XYZ file of N, CA and C in Angstrom:
387
model
N 90.469 88.285 -55.786
C 89.190 88.558 -56.403
C 89.335 89.787 -57.158
N 88.508 89.794 -58.414
C 88.655 90.843 -59.253
C 87.967 91.821 -59.118
N 88.200 93.210 -59.291
C 87.543 94.289 -59.076
C 86.388 94.408 -60.338
N 85.281 94.799 -60.170
C 84.309 94.859 -61.256
C 84.158 96.420 -61.615
N 84.316 96.522 -62.842
C 84.376 98.089 -63.163
C 83.291 98.570 -64.421
N 82.559 99.310 -64.086
C 81.411 100.240 -64.862
C 82.122 101.533 -65.389
N 81.928 102.094 -66.451
C 82.174 103.175 -66.807
C 80.866 103.871 -67.464
N 80.584 105.155 -66.811
C 79.485 106.065 -67.204
C 79.980 107.363 -67.848
N 80.055 107.177 -69.369
C 80.435 108.444 -70.079
C 79.856 108.528 -71.265
N 79.603 109.495 -71.833
C 78.927 109.757 -73.026
C 79.863 109.789 -74.192
N 81.179 109.614 -74.237
C 82.295 109.767 -75.314
C 82.556 108.071 -75.622
N 82.351 107.665 -76.561
C 82.740 106.178 -77.054
C 84.026 105.962 -77.180
N 84.875 107.107 -77.524
C 86.268 107.123 -77.546
C 86.808 107.014 -76.201
N 86.558 107.739 -75.299
C 87.064 107.639 -73.713
C 86.458 105.948 -73.327
N 85.575 105.637 -73.358
C 85.005 104.377 -72.931
C 86.088 103.262 -73.747
N 86.022 103.491 -74.962
C 87.106 102.291 -75.514
C 88.671 102.577 -75.081
N 88.969 103.610 -74.907
C 90.306 103.870 -74.411
C 90.556 103.492 -73.151
N 89.933 103.527 -72.176
C 89.794 103.018 -70.906
C 89.807 101.661 -70.974
N 88.810 101.024 -71.597
C 88.393 99.578 -71.741
C 89.786 98.930 -72.431
N 90.336 99.369 -73.491
C 91.742 98.791 -73.815
C 92.999 99.082 -72.728
N 92.840 99.741 -71.916
C 93.851 100.030 -70.897
C 93.653 98.985 -69.960
N 92.494 98.695 -69.465
C 92.259 97.659 -68.309
C 91.920 96.476 -68.574
N 91.194 96.328 -69.795
C 90.904 94.835 -69.859
C 91.637 93.338 -69.858
N 92.859 93.833 -70.120
C 93.696 92.753 -69.881
C 94.485 92.625 -68.625
N 93.826 93.201 -67.607
C 94.333 93.258 -66.302
C 93.770 92.124 -65.419
N 94.523 91.285 -65.097
C 93.945 90.140 -64.173
C 93.108 90.539 -63.017
N 93.286 91.569 -62.444
C 92.482 91.986 -61.197
C 91.316 92.848 -61.503
N 90.797 92.937 -62.904
C 89.918 93.837 -63.023
C 88.873 93.140 -64.153
N 87.655 92.997 -63.780
C 86.554 92.646 -64.619
C 85.712 93.481 -65.277
N 85.720 93.622 -66.569
C 85.109 94.756 -67.238
C 83.464 94.232 -67.122
N 82.741 95.201 -66.310
C 81.181 94.872 -66.409
C 80.669 95.709 -67.649
N 81.165 96.662 -68.053
C 80.396 97.247 -69.229
C 80.688 98.791 -69.213
N 79.555 99.241 -69.836
C 79.627 100.984 -69.833
C 78.109 101.388 -70.150
N 78.088 102.302 -69.733
C 76.544 103.016 -70.143
C 76.998 104.523 -70.412
N 76.010 105.107 -71.332
C 76.300 106.540 -71.863
C 75.550 107.598 -70.842
N 74.659 107.298 -70.169
C 73.923 108.523 -69.289
C 73.617 108.038 -67.850
N 73.274 109.087 -67.303
C 72.633 108.724 -65.964
C 71.475 107.565 -65.719
N 70.382 107.857 -66.726
C 69.381 106.919 -66.574
C 69.957 105.595 -66.955
N 70.672 105.089 -67.788
C 71.257 103.783 -68.067
C 71.942 103.230 -66.798
N 72.827 104.055 -66.514
C 73.520 103.685 -65.154
C 72.734 103.275 -64.059
N 71.476 104.103 -63.700
C 70.606 103.627 -62.629
C 69.862 102.484 -62.802
N 69.357 102.272 -64.314
C 69.000 100.952 -64.611
C 69.807 99.613 -64.745
N 71.297 100.025 -65.118
C 72.375 99.019 -65.185
C 72.523 98.592 -63.482
N 72.684 99.503 -62.566
C 72.959 99.061 -60.926
C 71.877 98.230 -60.480
N 70.444 98.392 -60.876
C 69.435 97.476 -60.389
C 69.642 95.975 -60.754
N 70.506 95.724 -61.777
C 70.650 94.322 -61.976
C 72.286 94.114 -61.642
N 73.202 94.852 -61.649
C 74.605 94.692 -61.548
C 75.302 95.447 -60.384
N 76.450 94.697 -59.968
C 76.850 95.701 -58.803
C 78.294 95.536 -58.978
N 78.754 97.081 -59.650
C 79.886 97.012 -59.694
C 80.750 97.523 -58.490
N 82.141 97.341 -58.273
C 82.953 97.543 -57.230
C 83.357 99.204 -57.355
N 83.689 99.609 -58.480
C 84.134 100.775 -58.823
C 83.344 101.451 -59.954
N 82.886 102.542 -59.982
C 82.490 103.293 -61.263
C 83.340 104.390 -61.600
N 83.821 104.475 -62.922
C 84.364 105.589 -63.383
C 83.337 106.666 -64.238
N 83.179 107.645 -63.422
C 81.760 108.446 -63.884
C 82.082 109.935 -64.265
N 81.765 109.938 -65.424
C 81.901 111.597 -65.994
C 80.962 112.390 -65.286
N 81.597 113.420 -65.174
C 80.716 114.604 -64.375
C 80.088 115.551 -65.314
N 80.032 115.379 -66.492
C 79.217 115.758 -67.817
C 78.410 114.791 -68.477
N 77.135 114.592 -68.015
C 76.431 113.445 -68.852
C 75.455 114.091 -69.635
N 74.879 113.650 -70.766
C 73.742 114.461 -71.512
C 72.441 114.624 -70.828
N 72.151 113.532 -69.975
C 70.777 113.863 -69.153
C 70.924 114.093 -67.722
N 71.989 114.422 -67.095
C 72.038 114.729 -65.731
C 73.817 114.862 -65.480
N 73.804 116.031 -64.686
C 75.499 116.111 -64.333
C 75.810 114.866 -63.600
N 77.027 114.425 -63.487
C 77.559 113.534 -62.697
C 77.770 113.798 -61.448
N 77.826 114.764 -61.105
C 78.024 115.372 -59.644
C 76.749 115.011 -59.199
N 75.405 115.179 -59.555
C 74.104 114.905 -59.044
C 74.142 113.269 -59.005
N 74.505 112.788 -60.047
C 74.336 111.249 -60.143
C 75.283 110.560 -59.276
N 76.362 111.054 -58.881
C 77.437 110.577 -57.941
C 76.454 110.528 -56.802
N 75.886 111.645 -56.429
C 74.976 111.553 -54.939
C 74.095 110.625 -54.957
N 73.438 110.527 -56.090
C 72.353 109.399 -55.999
C 72.661 108.123 -56.033
N 73.792 107.834 -56.617
C 74.324 106.457 -56.629
C 74.855 106.347 -55.287
N 75.684 107.077 -54.786
C 76.131 106.870 -53.329
C 75.338 106.817 -52.327
N 73.835 107.508 -52.395
C 73.032 107.119 -51.326
C 72.347 105.750 -51.306
N 72.169 105.429 -52.879
C 71.373 104.141 -53.110
C 72.523 102.991 -52.748
N 73.763 103.202 -53.207
C 74.580 102.042 -53.193
C 76.102 102.381 -52.498
N 75.846 102.625 -51.363
C 76.941 103.199 -50.386
C 78.315 102.592 -50.759
N 78.281 101.115 -50.978
C 79.368 100.179 -51.041
C 80.190 100.549 -52.414
N 79.597 101.216 -53.469
C 80.126 101.082 -54.475
C 81.209 102.543 -54.649
N 82.311 102.012 -55.041
C 83.256 103.317 -54.869
C 83.397 104.041 -56.452
N 83.420 105.525 -56.144
C 83.040 106.201 -57.315
C 84.297 106.967 -57.571
N 84.866 107.173 -58.960
C 85.868 107.994 -59.083
C 85.417 108.760 -60.380
N 85.339 110.186 -60.049
C 84.814 111.080 -61.063
C 86.008 111.298 -62.110
N 85.486 111.475 -63.431
C 85.951 111.396 -64.556
C 85.784 112.699 -65.364
N 86.918 113.658 -65.578
C 86.587 114.603 -66.031
C 87.802 115.341 -66.792
N 87.436 116.171 -67.786
C 88.821 117.187 -68.208
C 88.795 118.500 -67.524
N 88.118 118.671 -66.494
C 88.105 119.667 -65.610
C 88.937 119.404 -64.317
N 89.968 120.179 -63.991
C 90.757 120.125 -63.054
C 90.609 121.110 -61.794
N 89.365 121.812 -62.100
C 88.928 122.906 -61.223
C 88.631 122.562 -59.752
N 89.221 122.956 -58.637
C 89.025 122.520 -57.337
C 87.415 122.528 -57.023
N 86.511 123.348 -57.672
C 85.134 123.221 -57.247
C 84.623 122.023 -57.854
N 84.864 121.451 -58.923
C 84.376 120.351 -59.678
C 85.066 119.137 -58.751
N 86.103 119.127 -58.173
C 86.674 117.847 -57.632
C 85.855 118.076 -56.087
N 85.712 119.279 -55.508
C 85.125 119.042 -54.136
C 83.619 118.568 -54.036
N 83.159 119.135 -55.475
C 81.616 118.747 -55.310
C 81.370 117.222 -55.443
N 82.270 116.549 -56.107
C 82.384 115.099 -56.518
C 82.287 114.436 -55.082
N 83.543 114.739 -54.424
C 83.960 114.323 -53.197
C 82.782 114.360 -52.278
N 82.373 115.666 -52.296
C 81.246 115.613 -51.171
C 80.123 114.824 -51.201
N 79.743 114.751 -52.736
C 78.799 113.682 -53.119
C 78.783 112.320 -52.841
N 80.187 111.781 -52.434
C 80.315 110.473 -52.314
C 81.574 109.765 -53.047
N 82.138 110.751 -54.216
C 83.256 109.903 -54.847
C 84.413 109.739 -53.988
N 85.116 108.755 -54.241
C 86.217 108.419 -53.444
C 87.624 108.885 -54.130
N 87.253 109.446 -55.512
C 88.587 109.581 -56.391
C 88.062 110.516 -57.491
N 89.374 111.218 -58.053
C 88.996 112.189 -59.047
C 90.117 111.942 -60.169
N 89.750 111.491 -61.114
C 90.814 111.303 -62.515
C 90.374 112.051 -63.662
N 91.559 112.838 -64.005
C 91.438 113.724 -65.513
C 91.398 112.742 -66.612
N 90.628 113.084 -67.798
C 90.576 112.053 -68.783
C 91.914 112.117 -69.609
N 92.853 112.690 -69.371
C 93.982 112.462 -70.133
C 95.278 111.517 -69.058
N 94.389 110.845 -68.194
C 95.046 109.850 -67.317
C 95.899 108.736 -67.958
N 97.093 108.142 -67.212
C 97.697 107.301 -68.216
C 97.059 105.938 -67.546
N 97.333 104.730 -68.298
C 97.057 103.666 -67.575
C 97.410 103.136 -66.486
N 98.637 103.508 -65.952
C 99.053 103.241 -64.750
C 98.338 104.052 -63.740
N 97.907 105.458 -63.895
C 97.254 106.205 -63.072
C 95.597 105.588 -63.070
N 95.193 105.198 -63.985
C 93.875 104.751 -63.859
C 94.042 103.501 -62.686
N 94.638 102.669 -63.009
C 94.868 101.504 -62.192
C 95.441 101.763 -60.773
N 96.020 102.670 -60.659
C 96.271 102.936 -59.278
C 95.158 103.613 -58.650
N 94.206 104.470 -59.470
C 93.324 105.109 -58.800
C 92.224 103.891 -58.340
N 92.054 103.043 -59.297
C 91.090 101.992 -58.841
C 91.698 101.180 -57.766
N 92.736 100.803 -57.708
C 93.727 100.190 -56.619
C 93.285 100.782 -55.343
N 93.508 102.255 -55.425
C 93.554 102.946 -54.093
C 92.289 103.095 -53.588
N 91.062 103.448 -54.349
C 89.838 103.406 -53.920
C 89.474 101.999 -53.257
N 89.823 101.037 -53.944
C 89.351 99.689 -53.460
C 89.975 99.357 -52.004
N 91.119 99.995 -51.570
C 91.447 100.112 -50.332
C 90.871 101.385 -49.408
N 89.859 101.709 -50.145
C 88.949 102.677 -49.373
C 89.793 104.048 -48.815
N 90.662 104.278 -49.622
C 91.438 105.423 -49.711
C 91.089 106.487 -50.790
N 91.260 107.903 -50.641
C 90.885 108.566 -51.823
C 92.161 108.646 -52.597
N 91.594 108.979 -54.154
C 92.664 109.451 -54.928
C 92.295 110.451 -55.736
N 93.064 111.429 -56.079
C 92.860 112.524 -56.690
C 94.089 112.907 -57.869
N 93.645 113.098 -58.772
C 94.579 113.284 -59.771
C 94.376 114.947 -60.233
N 95.222 115.681 -60.199
C 94.936 117.044 -60.150
C 95.802 117.800 -61.346
N 96.150 116.702 -62.447
C 96.861 117.117 -63.518
C 98.136 117.701 -63.004
């Protein structure tokens, strides 16, 4: 069964880069992307991803708060924080708010796929750079 993936990020280059890295993977179904928190919540009313790669710095709400909101409303969705910040405070806040993983935006294709696979097994994945 394919893992349904959603990306929440406000940078087109990041979205397209990740999409290019995962779209040909036989075990991943690209559900799409949204640019902000409001669009994410709207998307989730109609679609159910297995995994969300979620930027922690969004234009309308920070990803840490969005993570908590999504986790409370949809506890079955596995969230992986996505950021350029590798400070323990950001990582801890994401995990405390329901994220199962944390990836840095300079992650390789292999690392992104490993993170997705790991959280699908209900294990935590941390990229600390």
